[in-house]
Short mmCIF file of C-alpha atoms in Angstrom, two decimals:
data_model
loop_
_atom_site.label_atom_id
_atom_site.label_comp_id
_atom_site.label_asym_id
_atom_site.label_seq_id
_atom_site.Cartn_x
_atom_site.Cartn_y
_atom_site.Cartn_z
CA UNK A 177 28.88 1.98 -4.16
CA UNK A 178 25.33 0.72 -4.55
CA UNK A 179 22.66 3.34 -5.32
CA UNK A 180 20.56 4.55 -2.41
CA UNK A 181 16.78 4.50 -2.98
CA UNK A 182 14.31 6.25 -0.66
CA UNK A 183 10.73 4.96 -0.76
CA UNK A 184 7.56 6.36 0.81
CA UNK A 185 3.80 6.35 0.20
CA UNK A 186 0.47 7.60 1.52
CA UNK A 187 -1.06 4.21 2.37
CA UNK A 188 1.19 3.51 5.35
CA UNK A 189 4.30 1.40 5.85
CA UNK A 190 2.28 -1.81 6.26
CA UNK A 191 0.54 -1.48 2.87
CA UNK A 192 1.10 -4.20 0.32
CA UNK A 193 2.06 -1.69 -2.36
CA UNK A 194 5.05 -0.19 -0.61
CA UNK A 195 6.36 -3.54 0.57
CA UNK A 196 6.09 -5.03 -2.91
CA UNK A 197 7.82 -1.97 -4.34
CA UNK A 198 10.74 -2.32 -1.92
CA UNK A 199 11.06 -5.99 -2.85
CA UNK A 200 10.98 -5.32 -6.59
CA UNK A 201 13.64 -2.58 -6.62
CA UNK A 202 15.88 -4.05 -3.93
CA UNK A 203 18.26 -5.53 -6.50
CA UNK A 204 19.07 -2.04 -7.75
CA UNK A 205 20.30 -0.43 -4.54
CA UNK A 206 20.14 -0.09 -0.78
CA UNK A 207 16.59 0.73 0.32
CA UNK A 208 15.35 3.08 3.01
CA UNK A 209 11.59 3.04 3.49
CA UNK A 210 10.10 5.87 5.55
CA UNK A 211 6.32 5.93 5.41
CA UNK A 212 3.36 7.03 7.54
CA UNK A 213 2.14 4.89 10.42
CA UNK A 214 -1.23 4.57 8.69
CA UNK A 215 -3.19 5.80 5.65
CA UNK A 216 -2.62 9.44 4.66
CA UNK A 217 -4.42 9.60 1.31
CA UNK A 218 -5.20 13.07 -0.03
CA UNK A 219 -2.39 14.73 1.93
CA UNK A 220 -0.79 16.08 -1.25
CA UNK A 221 2.28 18.11 -0.23
CA UNK A 222 1.17 18.89 3.31
CA UNK A 223 3.74 18.84 6.09
CA UNK A 224 3.37 19.06 9.86
CA UNK A 225 4.07 22.44 11.42
CA UNK A 226 2.06 22.18 14.66
CA UNK A 227 2.81 18.69 16.01
CA UNK A 228 6.08 16.95 16.95
CA UNK A 229 7.13 14.10 14.67
CA UNK A 230 8.36 10.66 15.67
CA UNK A 231 10.28 7.92 13.87
CA UNK A 232 10.15 4.22 14.66
CA UNK A 233 12.44 1.58 13.20
CA UNK A 234 10.19 -1.28 12.10
CA UNK A 235 12.71 -3.52 10.33
CA UNK A 236 16.43 -3.55 9.59
CA UNK A 237 18.53 -5.97 7.60
CA UNK A 238 21.38 -5.76 5.13
CA UNK A 239 20.41 -3.31 2.40
CA UNK A 240 16.96 -2.51 3.85
CA UNK A 241 15.58 -0.28 6.58
CA UNK A 242 11.87 0.33 7.18
CA UNK A 243 10.82 3.28 9.32
CA UNK A 244 7.38 4.57 10.27
CA UNK A 245 6.47 8.18 11.02
CA UNK A 246 3.41 9.77 12.59
CA UNK A 247 3.37 12.56 9.98
CA UNK A 248 2.44 13.07 6.35
CA UNK A 249 4.13 11.54 3.30
CA UNK A 250 6.12 14.75 2.79
CA UNK A 251 7.14 14.68 6.47
CA UNK A 252 8.48 11.19 5.85
CA UNK A 253 10.67 12.34 2.97
CA UNK A 254 11.94 15.39 4.82
CA UNK A 255 12.79 13.38 7.93
CA UNK A 256 14.40 10.58 5.96
CA UNK A 257 16.61 13.00 4.05
CA UNK A 258 17.59 14.79 7.25
CA UNK A 259 17.93 11.91 9.72
CA UNK A 260 18.02 8.52 8.02
CA UNK A 261 19.87 8.75 4.71
CA UNK A 262 23.67 8.53 5.03
CA UNK A 263 23.97 10.51 1.79
CA UNK A 264 21.73 12.08 -0.83
CA UNK A 265 19.58 9.32 -2.38
CA UNK A 266 20.03 8.46 -6.03
CA UNK A 267 16.28 7.98 -6.41
CA UNK A 268 13.03 8.74 -4.56
CA UNK A 269 10.00 6.55 -5.29
CA UNK A 270 6.40 6.97 -4.12
CA UNK A 271 4.00 4.04 -4.14
CA UNK A 272 2.86 1.58 -5.18
CA UNK A 273 -0.35 3.51 -4.54
CA UNK A 274 -3.62 1.64 -4.19
CA UNK A 275 -5.71 3.83 -6.54
CA UNK A 276 -4.82 5.94 -9.56
CA UNK A 277 -3.20 9.36 -9.48
CA UNK A 278 -4.02 10.42 -13.03
CA UNK A 279 -5.43 13.76 -14.17
CA UNK A 280 -6.17 16.25 -11.36
CA UNK A 281 -5.86 13.47 -8.78
CA UNK A 282 -2.13 14.12 -8.95
CA UNK A 283 -2.68 17.45 -7.20
CA UNK A 284 -4.27 15.79 -4.16
CA UNK A 285 -2.10 12.70 -3.99
CA UNK A 286 0.20 11.99 -1.07
CA UNK A 287 2.09 9.61 -3.32
CA UNK A 288 2.76 12.47 -5.71
CA UNK A 289 3.63 14.60 -2.69
CA UNK A 290 6.47 12.16 -2.00
CA UNK A 291 7.65 12.37 -5.60
CA UNK A 292 7.39 16.14 -5.87
CA UNK A 293 9.32 16.55 -2.61
CA UNK A 294 12.13 14.40 -3.95
CA UNK A 295 12.08 16.38 -7.19
CA UNK A 296 12.30 19.68 -5.31
CA UNK A 297 15.41 18.32 -3.61
CA UNK A 298 16.96 17.72 -7.08
CA UNK A 299 16.66 13.93 -6.78
CA UNK A 300 15.24 11.87 -9.69
CA UNK A 301 11.80 10.81 -8.51
CA UNK A 302 9.01 8.48 -9.65
CA UNK A 303 5.45 7.76 -8.50
CA UNK A 304 3.85 4.37 -9.20
CA UNK A 305 0.07 3.92 -8.83
CA UNK A 306 -2.42 1.18 -9.71
CA UNK A 307 -6.08 1.79 -10.62
CA UNK A 308 -7.24 -0.66 -7.97
CA UNK A 309 -8.18 0.25 -4.39
CA UNK A 310 -8.16 -3.37 -3.25
CA UNK A 311 -5.63 -3.62 -0.40
CA UNK A 312 -4.69 -7.09 -1.67
CA UNK A 313 -4.60 -6.24 -5.38
CA UNK A 314 -2.38 -8.37 -7.63
CA UNK A 315 0.75 -6.27 -8.21
CA UNK A 316 2.78 -8.85 -10.09
CA UNK A 317 1.92 -7.51 -13.60
CA UNK A 318 3.54 -4.19 -12.63
CA UNK A 319 6.92 -5.69 -11.73
CA UNK A 320 8.70 -5.77 -15.13
CA UNK A 321 7.66 -2.17 -15.86
CA UNK A 322 8.73 -0.93 -12.43
CA UNK A 323 12.07 -2.67 -12.86
CA UNK A 324 12.63 -1.18 -16.32
CA UNK A 325 11.62 2.36 -15.39
CA UNK A 326 13.68 2.26 -12.19
CA UNK A 327 16.77 1.03 -14.02
CA UNK A 328 16.39 3.66 -16.75
CA UNK A 329 16.03 6.52 -14.29
CA UNK A 330 18.95 5.32 -12.18
CA UNK A 331 21.10 5.06 -15.30
CA UNK A 332 20.00 8.21 -17.13
CA UNK A 333 18.46 10.45 -14.49
CA UNK A 334 15.68 12.95 -15.22
CA UNK A 335 15.77 16.60 -16.26
CA UNK A 336 15.97 18.99 -13.31
CA UNK A 337 12.51 19.84 -12.01
CA UNK A 338 10.85 16.88 -13.75
CA UNK A 339 9.49 13.75 -12.07
CA UNK A 340 7.47 10.83 -13.44
CA UNK A 341 3.86 10.02 -12.60
CA UNK A 342 3.30 6.40 -13.67
CA UNK A 343 -0.22 4.94 -13.53
CA UNK A 344 -1.18 1.33 -14.26
CA UNK A 345 -4.68 0.28 -15.37
CA UNK A 346 -6.43 -2.81 -14.08
CA UNK A 347 -6.41 -5.89 -16.26
CA UNK A 348 -4.38 -6.64 -19.37
CA UNK A 349 -1.94 -4.00 -20.59
CA UNK A 350 -2.17 -2.84 -24.21
CA UNK A 351 1.19 -1.11 -24.00
CA UNK A 352 2.74 2.06 -22.62
CA UNK A 353 1.91 5.66 -23.51
CA UNK A 354 3.87 8.76 -22.54
CA UNK A 355 1.13 11.35 -22.20
CA UNK A 356 -0.07 14.56 -20.65
CA UNK A 357 -2.37 15.06 -17.68
CA UNK A 358 -6.04 15.05 -18.62
CA UNK A 359 -8.34 17.94 -17.77
CA UNK A 360 -10.80 16.52 -15.28
CA UNK A 361 -13.12 17.59 -12.48
CA UNK A 362 -14.61 16.23 -9.28
CA UNK A 363 -18.34 16.75 -8.85
CA UNK A 364 -20.69 16.44 -5.87
CA UNK A 365 -17.66 16.27 -3.62
CA UNK A 366 -19.43 17.05 -0.34
CA UNK A 367 -22.26 14.87 1.00
CA UNK A 368 -24.19 16.13 4.03
CA UNK A 369 -25.72 13.89 6.69
CA UNK A 370 -27.59 14.50 9.93
CA UNK A 371 -26.44 12.67 13.02
CA UNK A 372 -29.08 11.18 15.36
CA UNK A 373 -27.56 13.25 18.18
CA UNK A 374 -28.62 16.43 16.45
CA UNK A 375 -25.69 17.77 14.45
CA UNK A 376 -24.77 17.83 10.79
CA UNK A 377 -21.64 16.26 9.32
CA UNK A 378 -20.12 15.85 5.89
CA UNK A 379 -18.18 13.22 3.95
CA UNK A 380 -15.79 14.23 1.17
CA UNK A 381 -16.57 11.77 -1.62
CA UNK A 382 -17.59 12.84 -5.13
CA UNK A 383 -17.29 11.51 -8.67
CA UNK A 384 -14.51 12.14 -11.15
CA UNK A 385 -15.26 13.10 -14.75
CA UNK A 386 -12.79 13.24 -17.63
CA UNK A 387 -13.61 16.59 -19.23
CA UNK A 388 -11.95 15.69 -22.55
CA UNK A 389 -12.81 12.01 -23.09
CA UNK A 390 -11.98 12.04 -26.81
CA UNK A 391 -8.44 13.39 -26.37
CA UNK A 392 -6.15 10.43 -27.00
CA UNK A 393 -2.95 12.04 -25.70
CA UNK A 394 -3.97 12.08 -22.01
CA UNK A 395 -3.26 9.84 -19.05
CA UNK A 396 -6.96 9.24 -18.45
CA UNK A 397 -7.57 8.08 -22.02
CA UNK A 398 -4.55 5.77 -21.80
CA UNK A 399 -5.77 4.15 -18.58
CA UNK A 400 -9.35 3.84 -19.83
CA UNK A 401 -8.03 1.97 -22.89
CA UNK A 402 -5.70 -0.38 -21.04
CA UNK A 403 -2.40 1.47 -21.43
CA UNK A 404 0.18 2.24 -18.77
CA UNK A 405 0.36 6.04 -18.55
CA UNK A 406 3.69 7.79 -17.95
CA UNK A 407 3.29 11.52 -17.40
CA UNK A 408 6.41 13.67 -17.02
CA UNK A 409 5.43 16.18 -14.34
CA UNK A 410 7.04 19.49 -13.50
CA UNK A 411 7.34 21.28 -10.17
CA UNK A 412 7.53 24.64 -11.95
CA UNK A 413 3.99 26.04 -11.79
CA UNK A 414 4.73 29.04 -14.00
CA UNK A 415 2.26 29.53 -16.88
CA UNK A 416 4.83 30.67 -19.42
CA UNK A 417 2.22 31.13 -22.15
CA UNK A 418 0.55 33.86 -20.07
CA UNK A 419 3.64 35.87 -19.16
CA UNK A 420 3.64 38.17 -22.16
CA UNK A 421 -0.09 38.80 -22.01
CA UNK A 422 0.01 39.77 -18.35
CA UNK A 423 3.09 41.91 -18.91
CA UNK A 424 0.91 44.04 -21.18
CA UNK A 425 -1.68 44.74 -18.50
CA UNK A 426 -1.87 48.38 -17.46
CA UNK A 427 -1.18 48.12 -13.78
#
């Protein structure tokens, strides 16, 4: 039986990234794509609890189904697992995201939301992102790496509770680094404007800063120096190093 691969994203089912991803991994299994109707960037692991969800079949052929959903990326995974997948998928993939999900961006990312949801369902899961927001970015340099990583995970799996956050830099690749998440911060995130009709409004924008630019073992350093960054990411949020200290509190 061919492997079953579930794919979603936060850029919408029409995005170049997700369609290129489905094409690249199609040789390795039957593909079900379930993705939002339009862009849902920054949705992280949000799901819809106050609106009804809909599914629309956009394309069907041998070994490939593409569905759209009016919800979030996580909604797409939940619905696909419940309603579309004939069995538990062998792999969940998020991406290819247009824009990086390194450092703290991973916490906000809908693409990582897809991957974390798959991981929480005990399915090996991967996120692929490119440091290029251009909707028509050249994705061909990513293909051999996506193929290799996909094959390895299908063959070997991943430890329970661990997924992969894979980020690609723009331009020539210097190699691949397996690295940790960088400590980073967003600054000046909220910009206020005054509308001519008399009310104030705000845009969420901001600027990202790598707070440890000299640390060479981070995803941000790797990307800034032309390396593909692979960050094993855990869904377990427990700070084990603090357990004993807090146990000693007098409460």
